[in-house]
XYZ file of C-alpha atoms in Angstrom:
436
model
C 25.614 73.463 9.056
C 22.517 73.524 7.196
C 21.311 69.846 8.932
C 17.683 69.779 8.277
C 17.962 70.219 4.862
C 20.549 67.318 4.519
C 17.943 65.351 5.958
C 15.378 66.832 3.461
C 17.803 65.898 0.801
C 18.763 61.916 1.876
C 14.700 61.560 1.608
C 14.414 63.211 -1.432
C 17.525 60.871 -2.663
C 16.427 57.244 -1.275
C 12.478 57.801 -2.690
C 13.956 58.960 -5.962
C 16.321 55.642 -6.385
C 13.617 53.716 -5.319
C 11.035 54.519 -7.263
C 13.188 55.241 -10.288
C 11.931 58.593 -11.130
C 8.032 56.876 -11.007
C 6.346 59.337 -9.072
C 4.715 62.816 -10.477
C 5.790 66.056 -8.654
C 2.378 66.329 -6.663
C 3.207 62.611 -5.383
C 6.711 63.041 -4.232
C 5.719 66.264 -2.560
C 3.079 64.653 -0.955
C 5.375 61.582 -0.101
C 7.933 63.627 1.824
C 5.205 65.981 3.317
C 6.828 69.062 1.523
C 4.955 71.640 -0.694
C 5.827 71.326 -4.618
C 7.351 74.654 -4.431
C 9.951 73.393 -2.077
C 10.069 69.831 -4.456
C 11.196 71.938 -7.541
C 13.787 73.960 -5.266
C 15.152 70.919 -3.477
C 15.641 69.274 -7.114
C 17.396 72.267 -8.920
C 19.788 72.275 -6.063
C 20.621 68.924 -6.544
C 20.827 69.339 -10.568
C 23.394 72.067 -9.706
C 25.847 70.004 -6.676
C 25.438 66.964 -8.838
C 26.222 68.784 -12.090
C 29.535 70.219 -9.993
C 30.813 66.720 -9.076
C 29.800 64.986 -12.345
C 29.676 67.664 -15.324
C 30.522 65.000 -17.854
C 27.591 62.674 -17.106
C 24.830 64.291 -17.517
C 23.656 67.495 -19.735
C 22.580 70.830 -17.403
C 18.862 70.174 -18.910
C 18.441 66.520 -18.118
C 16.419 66.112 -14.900
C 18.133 64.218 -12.005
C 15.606 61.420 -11.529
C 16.921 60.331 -15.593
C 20.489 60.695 -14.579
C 19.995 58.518 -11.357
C 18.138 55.763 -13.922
C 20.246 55.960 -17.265
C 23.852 57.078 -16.186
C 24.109 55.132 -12.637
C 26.241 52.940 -14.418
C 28.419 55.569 -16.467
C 30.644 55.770 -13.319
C 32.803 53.257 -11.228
C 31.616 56.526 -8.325
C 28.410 55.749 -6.235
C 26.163 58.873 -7.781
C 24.701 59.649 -4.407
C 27.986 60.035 -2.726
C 27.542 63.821 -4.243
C 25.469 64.550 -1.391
C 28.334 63.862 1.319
C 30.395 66.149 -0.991
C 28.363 69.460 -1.079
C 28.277 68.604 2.829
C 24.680 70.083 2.512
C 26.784 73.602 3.570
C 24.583 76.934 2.759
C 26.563 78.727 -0.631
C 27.632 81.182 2.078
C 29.737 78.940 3.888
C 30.620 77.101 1.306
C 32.511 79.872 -0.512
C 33.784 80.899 2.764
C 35.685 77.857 3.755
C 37.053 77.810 0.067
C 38.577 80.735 0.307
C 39.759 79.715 4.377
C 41.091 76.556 2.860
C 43.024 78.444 -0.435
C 44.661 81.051 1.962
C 45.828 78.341 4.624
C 47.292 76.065 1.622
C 49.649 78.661 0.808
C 51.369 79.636 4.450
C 50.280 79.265 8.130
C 48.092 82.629 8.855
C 46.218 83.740 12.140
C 42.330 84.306 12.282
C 42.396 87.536 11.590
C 44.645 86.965 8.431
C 41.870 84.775 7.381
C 39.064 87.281 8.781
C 40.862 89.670 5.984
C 41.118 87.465 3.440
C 37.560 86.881 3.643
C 36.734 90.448 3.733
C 38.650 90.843 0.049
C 37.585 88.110 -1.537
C 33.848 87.447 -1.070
C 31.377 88.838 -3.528
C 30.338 92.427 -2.639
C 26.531 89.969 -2.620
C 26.900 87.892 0.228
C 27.407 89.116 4.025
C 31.244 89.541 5.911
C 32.024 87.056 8.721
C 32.696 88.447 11.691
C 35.845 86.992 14.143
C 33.110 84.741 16.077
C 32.185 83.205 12.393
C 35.972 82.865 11.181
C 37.017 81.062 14.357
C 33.880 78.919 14.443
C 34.889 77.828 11.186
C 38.496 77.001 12.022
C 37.138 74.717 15.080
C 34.974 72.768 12.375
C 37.493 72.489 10.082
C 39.918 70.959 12.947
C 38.064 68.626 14.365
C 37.121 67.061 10.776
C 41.093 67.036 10.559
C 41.411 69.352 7.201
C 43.623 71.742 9.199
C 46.204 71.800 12.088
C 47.219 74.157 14.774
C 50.877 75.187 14.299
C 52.585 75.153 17.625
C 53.807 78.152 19.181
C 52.166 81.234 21.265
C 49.189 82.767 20.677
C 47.909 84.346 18.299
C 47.226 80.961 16.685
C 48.395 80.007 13.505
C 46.646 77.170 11.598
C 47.611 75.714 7.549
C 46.184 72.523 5.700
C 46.761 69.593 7.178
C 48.180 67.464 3.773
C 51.805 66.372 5.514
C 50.881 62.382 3.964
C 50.361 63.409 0.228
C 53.639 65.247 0.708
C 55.564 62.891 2.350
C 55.255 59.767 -0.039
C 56.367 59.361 -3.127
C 53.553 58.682 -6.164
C 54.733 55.136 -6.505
C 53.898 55.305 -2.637
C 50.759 57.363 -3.194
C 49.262 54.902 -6.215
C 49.869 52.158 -3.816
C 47.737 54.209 -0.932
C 45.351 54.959 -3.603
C 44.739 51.070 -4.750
C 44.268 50.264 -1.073
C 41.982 52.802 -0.329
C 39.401 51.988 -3.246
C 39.243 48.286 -2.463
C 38.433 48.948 1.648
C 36.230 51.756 0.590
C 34.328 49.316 -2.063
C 34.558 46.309 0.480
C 33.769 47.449 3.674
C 31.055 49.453 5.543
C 30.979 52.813 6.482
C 32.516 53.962 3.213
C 31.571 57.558 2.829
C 34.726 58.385 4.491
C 36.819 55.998 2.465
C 35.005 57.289 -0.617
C 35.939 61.397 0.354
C 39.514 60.367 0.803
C 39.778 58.285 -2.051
C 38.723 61.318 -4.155
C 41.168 63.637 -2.725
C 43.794 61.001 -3.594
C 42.814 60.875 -6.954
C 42.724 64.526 -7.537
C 46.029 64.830 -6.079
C 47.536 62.446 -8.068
C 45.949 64.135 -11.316
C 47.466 67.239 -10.199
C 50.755 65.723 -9.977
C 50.616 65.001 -13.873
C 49.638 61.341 -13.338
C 47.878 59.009 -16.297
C 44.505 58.829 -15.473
C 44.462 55.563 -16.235
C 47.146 54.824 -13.515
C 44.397 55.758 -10.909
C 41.502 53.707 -12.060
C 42.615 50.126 -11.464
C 39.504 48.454 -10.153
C 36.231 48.857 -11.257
C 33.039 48.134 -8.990
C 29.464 48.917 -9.169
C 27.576 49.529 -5.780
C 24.029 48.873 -5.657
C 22.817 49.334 -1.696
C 21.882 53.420 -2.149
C 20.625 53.511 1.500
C 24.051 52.052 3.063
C 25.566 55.168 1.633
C 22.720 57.826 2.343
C 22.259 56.577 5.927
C 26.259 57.122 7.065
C 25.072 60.859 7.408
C 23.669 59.317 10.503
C 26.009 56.930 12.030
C 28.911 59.168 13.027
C 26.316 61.526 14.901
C 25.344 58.394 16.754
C 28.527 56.654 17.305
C 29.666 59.342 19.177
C 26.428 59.869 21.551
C 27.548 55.730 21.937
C 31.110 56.479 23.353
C 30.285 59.047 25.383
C 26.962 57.463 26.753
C 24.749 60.485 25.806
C 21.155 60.573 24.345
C 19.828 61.106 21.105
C 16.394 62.755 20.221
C 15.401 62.247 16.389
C 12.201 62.583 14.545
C 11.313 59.075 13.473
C 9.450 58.072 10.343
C 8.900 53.869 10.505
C 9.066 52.345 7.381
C 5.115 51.513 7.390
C 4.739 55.441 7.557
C 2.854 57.157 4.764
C 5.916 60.194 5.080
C 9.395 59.788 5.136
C 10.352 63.328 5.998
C 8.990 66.388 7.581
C 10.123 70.136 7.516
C 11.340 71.674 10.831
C 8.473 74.244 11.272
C 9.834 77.721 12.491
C 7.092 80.117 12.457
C 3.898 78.940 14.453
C 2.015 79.996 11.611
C 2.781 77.089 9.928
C 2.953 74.617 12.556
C 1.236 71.165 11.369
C 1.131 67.343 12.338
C 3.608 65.393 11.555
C 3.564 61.679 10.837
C 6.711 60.927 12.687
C 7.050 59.853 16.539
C 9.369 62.501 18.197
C 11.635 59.720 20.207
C 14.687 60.268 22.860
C 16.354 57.379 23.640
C 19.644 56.003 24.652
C 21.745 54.397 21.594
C 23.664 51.178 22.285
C 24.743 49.832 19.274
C 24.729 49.687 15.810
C 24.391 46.921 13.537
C 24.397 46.463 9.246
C 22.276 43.906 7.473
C 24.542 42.997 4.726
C 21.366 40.712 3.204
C 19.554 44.044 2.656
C 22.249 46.921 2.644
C 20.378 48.619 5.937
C 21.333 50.247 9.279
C 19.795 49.475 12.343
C 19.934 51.532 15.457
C 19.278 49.382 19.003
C 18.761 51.780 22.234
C 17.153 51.902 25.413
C 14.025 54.048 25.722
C 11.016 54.418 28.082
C 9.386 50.820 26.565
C 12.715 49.200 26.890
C 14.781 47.721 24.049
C 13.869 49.858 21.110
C 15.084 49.105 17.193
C 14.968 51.427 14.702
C 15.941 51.885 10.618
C 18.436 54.409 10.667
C 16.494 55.442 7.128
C 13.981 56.336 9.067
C 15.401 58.735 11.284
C 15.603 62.735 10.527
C 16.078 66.044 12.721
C 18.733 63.932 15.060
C 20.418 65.850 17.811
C 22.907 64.633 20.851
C 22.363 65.506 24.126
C 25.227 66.748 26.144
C 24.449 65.306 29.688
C 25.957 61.308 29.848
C 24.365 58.816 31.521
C 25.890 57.146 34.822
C 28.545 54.471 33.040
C 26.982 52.051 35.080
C 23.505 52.016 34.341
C 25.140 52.226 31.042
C 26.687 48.975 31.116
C 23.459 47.974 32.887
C 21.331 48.294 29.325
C 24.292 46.754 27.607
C 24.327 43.659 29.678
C 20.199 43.835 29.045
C 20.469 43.904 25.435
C 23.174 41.283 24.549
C 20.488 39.007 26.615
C 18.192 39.877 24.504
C 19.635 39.650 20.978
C 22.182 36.075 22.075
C 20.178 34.209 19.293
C 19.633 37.273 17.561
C 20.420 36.168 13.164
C 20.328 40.279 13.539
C 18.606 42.283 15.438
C 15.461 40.054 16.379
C 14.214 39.697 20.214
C 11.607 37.352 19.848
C 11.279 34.098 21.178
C 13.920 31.444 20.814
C 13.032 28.748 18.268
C 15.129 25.893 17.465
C 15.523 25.381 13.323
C 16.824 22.214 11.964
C 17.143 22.258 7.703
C 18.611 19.793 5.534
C 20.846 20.612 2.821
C 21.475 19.045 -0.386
C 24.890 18.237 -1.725
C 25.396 19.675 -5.070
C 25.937 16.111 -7.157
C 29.389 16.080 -8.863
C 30.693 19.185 -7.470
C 34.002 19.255 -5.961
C 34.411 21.479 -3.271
C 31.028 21.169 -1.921
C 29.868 25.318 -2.201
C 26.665 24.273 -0.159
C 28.469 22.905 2.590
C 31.070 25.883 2.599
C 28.419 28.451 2.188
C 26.568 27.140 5.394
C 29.791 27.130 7.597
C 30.517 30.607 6.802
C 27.320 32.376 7.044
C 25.442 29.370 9.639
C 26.654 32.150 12.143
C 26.574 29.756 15.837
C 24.674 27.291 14.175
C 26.247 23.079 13.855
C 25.916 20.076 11.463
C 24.616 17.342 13.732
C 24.056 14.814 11.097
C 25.547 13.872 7.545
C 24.580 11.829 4.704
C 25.861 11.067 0.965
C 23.485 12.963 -0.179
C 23.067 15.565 2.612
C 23.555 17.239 5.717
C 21.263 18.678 8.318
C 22.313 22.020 10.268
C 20.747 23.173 13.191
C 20.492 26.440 14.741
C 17.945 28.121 17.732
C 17.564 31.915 16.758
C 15.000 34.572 18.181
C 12.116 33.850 15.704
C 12.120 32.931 12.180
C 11.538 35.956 10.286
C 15.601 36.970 9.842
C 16.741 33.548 9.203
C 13.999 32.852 6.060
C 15.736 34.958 3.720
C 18.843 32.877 3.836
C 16.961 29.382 3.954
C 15.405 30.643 0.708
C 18.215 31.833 -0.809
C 19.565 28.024 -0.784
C 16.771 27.399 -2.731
C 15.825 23.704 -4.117
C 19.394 23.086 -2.252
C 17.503 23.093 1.607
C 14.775 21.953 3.055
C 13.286 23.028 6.273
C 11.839 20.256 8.439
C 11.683 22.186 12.377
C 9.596 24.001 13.403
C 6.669 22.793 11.790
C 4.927 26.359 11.181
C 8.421 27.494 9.157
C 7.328 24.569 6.951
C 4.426 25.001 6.058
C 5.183 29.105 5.647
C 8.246 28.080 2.988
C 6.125 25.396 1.591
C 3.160 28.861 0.624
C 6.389 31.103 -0.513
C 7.015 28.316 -3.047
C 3.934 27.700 -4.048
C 3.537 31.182 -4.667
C 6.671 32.013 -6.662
C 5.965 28.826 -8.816
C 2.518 30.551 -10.026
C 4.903 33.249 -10.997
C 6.966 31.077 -13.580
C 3.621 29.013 -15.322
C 3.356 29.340 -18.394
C 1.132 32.640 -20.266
């Protein structure tokens, strides 16, 4: 439904956060390798889904890019999450599975039931579904788990599929609610935790309850690709568990262009910036540090990493690999990333630091902090003052942020080229602070 424009749109989103609404129309357009006439389009139709989920925070008039800087912070909601709502569905379907969805919420009905409803209902504007189109959308809407199959002889009879918010009582459902807001806040992927949080909420506002009574925690989320880059991770989860390949248009983060359109008519055809890759995914893996998504796979160079921000026009394969060859890269890769911090496959590199004791404080936070996020790494010698923690990780450039995040609290004294590196970073961010 509609995929390569969801991709469009997750671009259009994650350059418009990040650059805060800095770039002119000419620039973005140029940016995402898109025309301006397809810039101004892509924008009014996310002024109109965004105006749909949020009408009260933001005036029809106001351009996005000011609503996505000034009113962020207007909502406990994570603004972008409005893209995972629309579903990036054409208007066609999306009217149509409204109307599939009203008529199945009132009794069980057949297909063709809903092939007539259909008929009725949509404006005399838009084209009739045919039978192929209704069922099509029944499959979709059952394997996303909206709506059941009734049991019992054909024809087929399906409804909605809401037996939990029916079942518990709304002391019950506030209690399902409260849980469901502090996983979805807490713990990554939240998109889905998000969608069903929302339909909680609305059903409990339906059922007469104080607002109020569903907005019990507040929290403000700040990592805008974590959210935009779930539209990915599902898709390649799956090719994952069932061992299949993945082709994807990739765009590395060095890349002048973060997007480019799927060209249809030869006419048209141009070069794209991206590398057109197809590779077999192994596993995933989230930088907390930096609110990012990494893909590792196997590909014709070997061990391949890439930013799942970076990848657009993704399709599965339907062929699996042999399981055992499977298992083969798997075994390959956890060789390569054992002293991985993340996702680095460099050369080992053994890193002792010592770390300062914070004077007067009782417990010591330093100390704590290091055993919980010193991943495999040991204390192997402790002083009043200090301690020293040692570690051997592929290469240095994942394990610097942390160091530097102690800051005056560590010291890094192996290897000697880490050193001197944090000793220039210092240096550097001193000249920031001197006086004007």
């Amino acid at each position: 439904m509609a995929k390569e424009s969801f991709d469009k749109e997750i671009q259009f989103l994650r350059m418009l956060v990040l650059t805060s609404g800095a770039f002119n129309r000419q620039q973005f357009a140029e940016r995402l390798g898109i025309s301006v006439h397809t810039f101004d389009k892509t924008i009014r139709r996310l002024k109109e889904v965004a105006g749909s989920v949020h009408p009260s925070s933001q005036e029809q008039s106001q351009e996005i890019s000011e609503t996505l800087r000034y009113s962020y912070y207007d909502s406990t909601d994570p603004l972008l999450l409005f893209l995972f709502r629309a579903k990036s569905v054409k208007e066609t379907e999306s009217q149509r599975i409204s109307l599939l969805l009203g008529a199945m919420n009132e009794q069980a009905r057949t297909a063709m039931e809903l092939l007539d409803v259909c008929c009725d209902s949509l404006p005399a504007d838009l084209a009739l579904p045919d039978e192929k189109t209704i069922r099509s959308d029944l499959k979709y809407l059952e394997q996303v788990g909206v709506i059941r199959r009734e049991p019992g002889p054909r024809p087929y009879r399906y409804r909605i599929q809401d037996d939990l918010v029916r079942c518990l009582t709304d002391e019950e459902l506030i209690d399902l609610y409260d849980f469901v807001d502090v996983m979805a806040n807490t713990q990554v992927p939240s998109v889905q935790g998000y969608l069903l949080r929302d339909g909680l909420k609305k059903h409990l506002l339906r059922s007469e309850m104080e607002p109020h009574a569903a907005e019990p925690f507040l929290y403000k989320y700040h990592y805008y690709s974590r959210i935009l880059d779930e539209a990915h991770l599902f898709t390649l989860l799956s090719a994952i568990r069932h061992r299949r390949k993945v082709q994807f248009l990739y765009f590395s983060p060095k890349s002048e262009k973060s997007y480019a359109s799927k060209n249809t008519n030869p006419l048209f055809e141009r070069e794209t910036k991206g590398k057109q890759e197809k590779t077999l995914p192994l596993k995933i893996v989230y930088d907390h540090q930096y609110g990012r998504w990494y893909l590792l796979s196997y590909g014709r160079e070997g061990i391949r990493k890439y930013r799942m921000e970076g990848i657009t026009q993704i399709v599965e394969e339907d062929e699996p690999v042999a399981e055992e060859l499977f298992m083969a890269r798997l075994e390959e890769l956890a060789e390569r990333t054992r002293y991985s911090w993340l996702i680095d496959t460099g050369r080992p590199v053994k890193v002792r630091a010592r770390f300062y004791n914070p004077g007067g404080s009782e417990p010591n936070f330093v100390r704590e902090r290091v055993h919980l996020q010193g991943q495999w790494g040991q204390i192997v010698e402790e002083e009043e003052d200090s301690f020293i923690y040692e570690i051997t990780v592929n290469g240095t450039t994942e394990i610097r942020p942390w160091l530097r995040s102690f800051g005056s609290s560590c010291e890094v004294l192996e290897p000697l080229q880490l050193r001197r590196e944090m000793i220039v970073e210092w240096k550097e961010i001193q000249t920031y602070y001197e006086p004007v």
